[in-house]
Amino acid sequence: MDYYKNFDLEQARKTIKLALKEDIGSGDVTSDNFISKDSVSRADILVKENGVIAGLKIFQMVFNEVDPKVKVRFRVKDGAKVRKGQIIGEVNGRSRSILKAERVGLNLLQRMSGIATQAMRAKEALGDNRISVVDTRKTTPNMRLFEKLAVKMGGGANHREGLYDMILIKDNHIEASGGLEKTIEKIKKVRKKTELKIEVEVKNLREFKLLTENVKGLVDRVMLDNFSIADVRKAIRGNKAGFEIEISGGVNLKNINKYKGIRGIGLISMGSLTHSVKSMDIALDFK
C-alpha cells in the first residue's frame, strides 16, 4: 500500500525543519567539539519492543534534511509488524550529521510507530473488519499530519482532517445554537449551500429519533456519544433515515470488542489512538 500517495510531503518538510531547528539551534556543540568533521559512522536502527513500524520515510527525510549524503536503508516497510531485538535498517554517513538528525528522526519514528501499534491493537481487539476504527482531532499540535498517517499504517482510518473538511455538529455547537430543534432548522439551510459531509452528535435516543424524523437525506452520519450497547442496537433498529452510524465516547482496547458483529455500525472513533499513546522504544546503535 502506498501510504504517501496523498500525503503532503511539503508540509512534512516544513515541520521537520522546525523540529530540527528546535533541537540543533545554533549548533551541536558536543559533536562539533568532540567528533572530527571527517568521521564517518554506521548505525543500526534497533527495535526494542514488539509492534508496528510507521514513519520510515519521515525518518529518512529528517536525515536527508540535515545531510543529503547520509544513506538510510530499511529492511522492512511501513505498516510491518516488528519484534523486540529486530534490526530494521541502518544509517551510513558523516558522524556529526547522523548525531544531529538522530533525536528528531527517532522521536518521529517512535511516536508514529506507537500510534500505528495502538491502531493495530484496536483493530485486532474489535475483530470485525466491517467496522472502521478511526482517529480524532485529539492530536499533538503541528503533528497531526504524521499522527494521522501513522493511524493508517496501523490499519486504522482517518476521520476529518480538521475543522475545514467536514461539518461535525457536536454538543457544544448544539448548545450554542439554541438546542437541537434550532440546529435542525439550520441544517436544512446549510445543506442547500454545501456539498461537505454533515455529521451530528447525539446524546440519547430521543435526539436520534428527532434527527431521523427531520433531516433524512440532509445529514450523512450520526455520532452516538456514550450510548450503551442496548441503546446502540435500538438506534440502529430505528435508523429509518439510513444514517451512517459512528460510535464514540469511552471506547478503549478493553471494551471495543463488545461492538463486534453489530450490523449497522460504520465506524468507531477513538481519541486514545493519538492522545495518550506510548511511543515505541527504538534506538540508533553506532557500530
Coordinates of C-alpha atoms in Angstrom, one line a residue:
M1 CA 0.0 0.0 0.0
D2 CA 1.2 3.5 -0.9
Y3 CA 0.6 5.4 2.3
Y4 CA 2.2 8.5 0.9
K5 CA 0.0 8.8 -2.2
N6 CA -2.0 11.8 -1.0
F7 CA 0.5 12.8 1.8
D8 CA 1.6 16.4 2.0
L9 CA 5.4 16.0 1.7
E10 CA 6.0 19.7 1.5
Q11 CA 4.2 20.4 4.8
A12 CA 6.1 17.4 6.3
R13 CA 9.4 19.0 5.3
K14 CA 8.4 22.3 6.9
T15 CA 7.5 20.5 10.2
I16 CA 10.8 18.6 10.1
K17 CA 12.8 21.8 9.6
L18 CA 11.1 23.4 12.6
A19 CA 11.8 20.3 14.7
L20 CA 15.5 20.3 13.7
K21 CA 15.8 24.0 14.4
E22 CA 14.3 23.5 17.8
D23 CA 16.8 20.7 18.6
I24 CA 20.0 21.9 16.9
G25 CA 19.6 25.6 17.4
S26 CA 22.9 27.4 16.8
G27 CA 24.7 24.1 16.5
D28 CA 25.5 20.7 18.1
V29 CA 28.2 21.9 20.5
T30 CA 29.0 18.3 21.7
S31 CA 29.6 16.7 18.3
D32 CA 31.3 19.7 16.8
N33 CA 33.8 19.8 19.6
F34 CA 34.5 16.1 20.1
I35 CA 34.0 14.5 16.7
S36 CA 36.1 15.1 13.6
K37 CA 34.2 16.6 10.7
D38 CA 35.7 13.8 8.5
S39 CA 34.5 11.0 10.8
V40 CA 32.1 8.5 9.2
S41 CA 29.9 6.1 11.0
R42 CA 27.3 3.3 10.6
A43 CA 24.4 2.9 13.0
D44 CA 21.7 0.2 13.2
I45 CA 18.1 1.0 13.7
L46 CA 17.1 -1.3 16.5
V47 CA 13.5 -2.1 17.7
K48 CA 13.3 -2.8 21.4
E49 CA 9.7 -4.0 21.6
N50 CA 7.0 -5.7 19.5
G51 CA 4.7 -3.5 17.4
V52 CA 4.0 -1.9 14.1
I53 CA 6.6 0.2 12.4
A54 CA 5.5 3.6 11.0
G55 CA 7.2 6.6 9.6
L56 CA 10.2 5.2 7.8
K57 CA 10.1 7.8 5.0
I58 CA 9.7 10.5 7.6
F59 CA 12.8 9.2 9.5
Q60 CA 14.7 9.3 6.2
M61 CA 13.6 12.8 5.4
V62 CA 15.0 14.0 8.7
F63 CA 18.5 12.7 7.9
N64 CA 18.4 14.0 4.3
E65 CA 17.4 17.4 5.6
V66 CA 20.5 17.5 7.8
D67 CA 22.8 16.0 5.2
P68 CA 21.7 14.7 1.7
K69 CA 24.7 12.5 1.6
V70 CA 23.6 10.4 4.6
K71 CA 22.3 7.0 3.4
V72 CA 19.3 5.4 5.2
R73 CA 18.4 1.8 4.2
F74 CA 15.5 -0.2 5.6
R75 CA 14.8 -3.9 5.8
V76 CA 11.1 -3.6 6.4
K77 CA 8.3 -1.4 5.1
D78 CA 5.9 1.0 6.8
G79 CA 3.0 -0.9 8.4
A80 CA 5.1 -4.0 9.0
K81 CA 4.9 -5.9 12.3
V82 CA 8.3 -5.9 14.0
R83 CA 9.6 -7.7 17.1
K84 CA 11.9 -6.9 20.0
G85 CA 15.5 -7.1 19.1
Q86 CA 14.9 -6.7 15.3
I87 CA 17.3 -4.5 13.3
I88 CA 15.0 -2.8 10.7
G89 CA 17.6 -0.7 8.9
E90 CA 20.9 1.2 9.0
V91 CA 22.2 4.7 8.6
N92 CA 25.6 5.5 7.0
G93 CA 27.3 8.9 6.7
R94 CA 29.1 11.6 8.5
S95 CA 29.1 11.0 12.2
R96 CA 28.2 14.6 13.0
S97 CA 25.2 14.6 10.6
I98 CA 23.9 11.3 12.0
L99 CA 24.1 12.7 15.5
K100 CA 22.3 15.9 14.6
A101 CA 19.4 14.1 13.0
E102 CA 19.2 11.2 15.4
R103 CA 16.9 12.5 18.1
V104 CA 14.4 14.2 15.8
G105 CA 14.3 11.2 13.5
L106 CA 13.8 8.8 16.3
N107 CA 11.2 10.9 18.1
L108 CA 9.0 10.9 15.0
L109 CA 9.6 7.2 14.2
Q110 CA 8.9 6.2 17.8
R111 CA 5.8 8.3 18.1
M112 CA 4.3 7.2 14.8
S113 CA 5.1 3.5 15.5
G114 CA 3.4 3.8 18.9
I115 CA 0.3 5.2 17.2
A116 CA 0.4 2.5 14.5
T117 CA 0.7 -0.2 17.1
Q118 CA -2.3 1.2 19.1
A119 CA -4.4 1.3 15.9
M120 CA -3.4 -2.3 15.1
R121 CA -4.3 -3.5 18.6
A122 CA -7.6 -1.7 18.4
K123 CA -8.5 -3.4 15.1
E124 CA -7.5 -6.8 16.4
A125 CA -9.4 -6.3 19.7
L126 CA -12.5 -5.3 17.7
G127 CA -12.3 -8.3 15.5
D128 CA -14.7 -7.0 12.9
N129 CA -13.4 -5.7 9.6
R130 CA -16.8 -4.4 8.6
I131 CA -16.3 -1.6 11.1
S132 CA -13.6 1.1 10.7
V133 CA -11.6 2.2 13.6
V134 CA -10.9 5.9 13.2
D135 CA -8.9 8.7 14.9
T136 CA -10.0 12.1 16.1
R137 CA -8.6 15.7 16.3
K138 CA -7.0 14.9 19.6
T139 CA -3.5 15.1 18.1
T140 CA -0.3 16.8 19.1
P141 CA -0.2 20.4 17.8
N142 CA 1.6 20.6 14.4
M143 CA 2.0 16.8 14.4
R144 CA -1.5 15.8 13.0
L145 CA -0.1 15.1 9.5
F146 CA 2.3 12.5 10.9
E147 CA -0.1 11.1 13.5
K148 CA -3.0 10.5 11.2
L149 CA -0.6 8.9 8.7
A150 CA 0.5 6.5 11.4
V151 CA -3.1 5.5 12.2
K152 CA -3.5 4.3 8.6
M153 CA -0.2 2.4 8.8
G154 CA -1.6 0.5 11.7
G155 CA -4.8 -0.5 9.9
G156 CA -7.0 2.3 11.2
A157 CA -8.7 5.1 9.2
N158 CA -8.8 8.8 9.4
H159 CA -11.8 10.9 10.5
R160 CA -11.9 14.5 9.3
E161 CA -8.5 16.3 8.9
G162 CA -9.6 19.5 10.7
L163 CA -12.4 22.0 11.1
Y164 CA -12.4 22.7 7.4
D165 CA -13.2 19.5 5.5
M166 CA -16.4 18.3 7.2
I167 CA -19.3 19.7 9.2
L168 CA -19.4 17.9 12.6
I169 CA -22.1 19.4 14.9
K170 CA -21.3 18.4 18.4
D171 CA -23.0 19.0 21.7
N172 CA -21.3 22.4 22.3
H173 CA -22.4 23.6 18.8
I174 CA -26.0 22.5 19.6
E175 CA -26.0 24.2 22.9
A176 CA -24.5 27.4 21.5
S177 CA -27.1 27.3 18.6
G178 CA -30.0 27.2 21.0
G179 CA -30.8 23.5 21.1
L180 CA -31.3 20.6 18.7
E181 CA -34.6 21.8 17.2
K182 CA -33.0 25.1 16.1
T183 CA -29.9 23.2 14.9
I184 CA -32.1 21.1 12.7
E185 CA -33.6 24.2 11.1
K186 CA -30.1 25.5 10.4
I187 CA -29.1 22.1 8.9
K188 CA -31.8 22.4 6.3
K189 CA -30.4 25.8 5.3
V190 CA -26.8 24.8 5.3
R191 CA -27.4 21.6 3.3
K192 CA -28.5 23.8 0.4
K193 CA -25.2 25.6 0.1
T194 CA -22.6 23.0 0.8
E195 CA -21.5 19.6 -0.5
L196 CA -19.5 18.8 2.6
K197 CA -20.5 15.8 4.7
I198 CA -22.6 16.7 7.7
E199 CA -22.4 14.7 10.9
V200 CA -24.4 15.3 14.1
E201 CA -23.6 14.1 17.6
V202 CA -26.5 12.9 19.8
K203 CA -26.5 12.0 23.5
N204 CA -29.7 9.9 23.7
L205 CA -32.3 8.0 21.7
R206 CA -34.7 11.0 21.8
E207 CA -32.2 13.2 19.9
F208 CA -31.5 10.4 17.5
K209 CA -35.2 10.0 16.8
L210 CA -35.6 13.7 16.2
L211 CA -32.9 13.5 13.5
T212 CA -34.4 10.5 11.8
E213 CA -37.8 12.4 11.6
N214 CA -36.4 15.7 10.4
V215 CA -33.1 15.5 8.5
K216 CA -33.3 12.3 6.4
G217 CA -31.2 12.9 3.2
L218 CA -29.6 16.0 4.8
V219 CA -27.3 14.5 7.4
D220 CA -24.8 11.9 6.3
R221 CA -23.7 10.5 9.6
V222 CA -24.8 10.5 13.3
M223 CA -22.4 10.0 16.2
L224 CA -23.8 8.1 19.1
D225 CA -21.9 9.5 22.1
N226 CA -21.6 7.3 25.1
F227 CA -24.5 5.1 24.2
S228 CA -25.0 1.8 26.0
I229 CA -24.9 -1.3 23.8
A230 CA -28.6 -1.7 24.3
D231 CA -29.3 1.9 23.1
V232 CA -26.9 1.4 20.1
R233 CA -29.0 -1.5 19.0
K234 CA -32.2 0.4 19.4
A235 CA -30.8 3.4 17.4
I236 CA -29.8 1.0 14.6
R237 CA -33.2 -0.6 14.5
G238 CA -34.8 2.9 14.4
N239 CA -32.4 4.3 11.8
K240 CA -35.1 4.8 9.1
A241 CA -33.2 7.6 7.6
G242 CA -30.2 5.4 6.7
F243 CA -27.6 7.5 8.5
E244 CA -24.1 6.1 8.7
I245 CA -23.5 5.4 12.4
E246 CA -20.4 6.3 14.4
I247 CA -19.7 5.1 17.9
S248 CA -17.8 7.5 20.2
G249 CA -17.0 8.1 23.8
G250 CA -15.1 5.9 26.2
V251 CA -14.0 3.3 23.7
N252 CA -10.8 1.5 24.6
L253 CA -8.9 -1.7 23.9
K254 CA -10.7 -3.5 26.7
N255 CA -14.3 -2.7 25.7
I256 CA -14.2 -2.3 21.9
N257 CA -14.9 -6.0 21.3
K258 CA -18.5 -5.5 22.6
Y259 CA -19.3 -3.8 19.3
K260 CA -18.2 -6.8 17.2
G261 CA -20.9 -8.2 15.0
I262 CA -23.3 -5.4 15.4
R263 CA -24.6 -4.7 11.9
G264 CA -25.2 -1.0 11.2
I265 CA -22.2 0.4 12.9
G266 CA -19.9 2.1 10.3
L267 CA -17.1 3.4 12.4
I268 CA -15.8 3.7 15.9
S269 CA -13.7 6.8 16.8
M270 CA -11.0 6.5 19.5
G271 CA -9.2 9.5 20.9
S272 CA -6.8 7.1 22.5
L273 CA -5.3 6.3 19.2
T274 CA -3.3 9.5 19.4
H275 CA -3.9 11.5 22.6
S276 CA -2.3 9.2 25.2
V277 CA -0.3 6.6 23.2
K278 CA 3.0 5.2 24.3
S279 CA 5.9 5.7 21.8
M280 CA 7.6 2.6 20.7
D281 CA 11.2 2.0 22.0
I282 CA 13.5 2.3 19.1
A283 CA 17.3 3.0 19.2
L284 CA 20.1 4.0 16.9
D285 CA 23.1 1.9 17.7
F286 CA 26.5 3.1 16.4
K287 CA 28.8 0.3 15.2

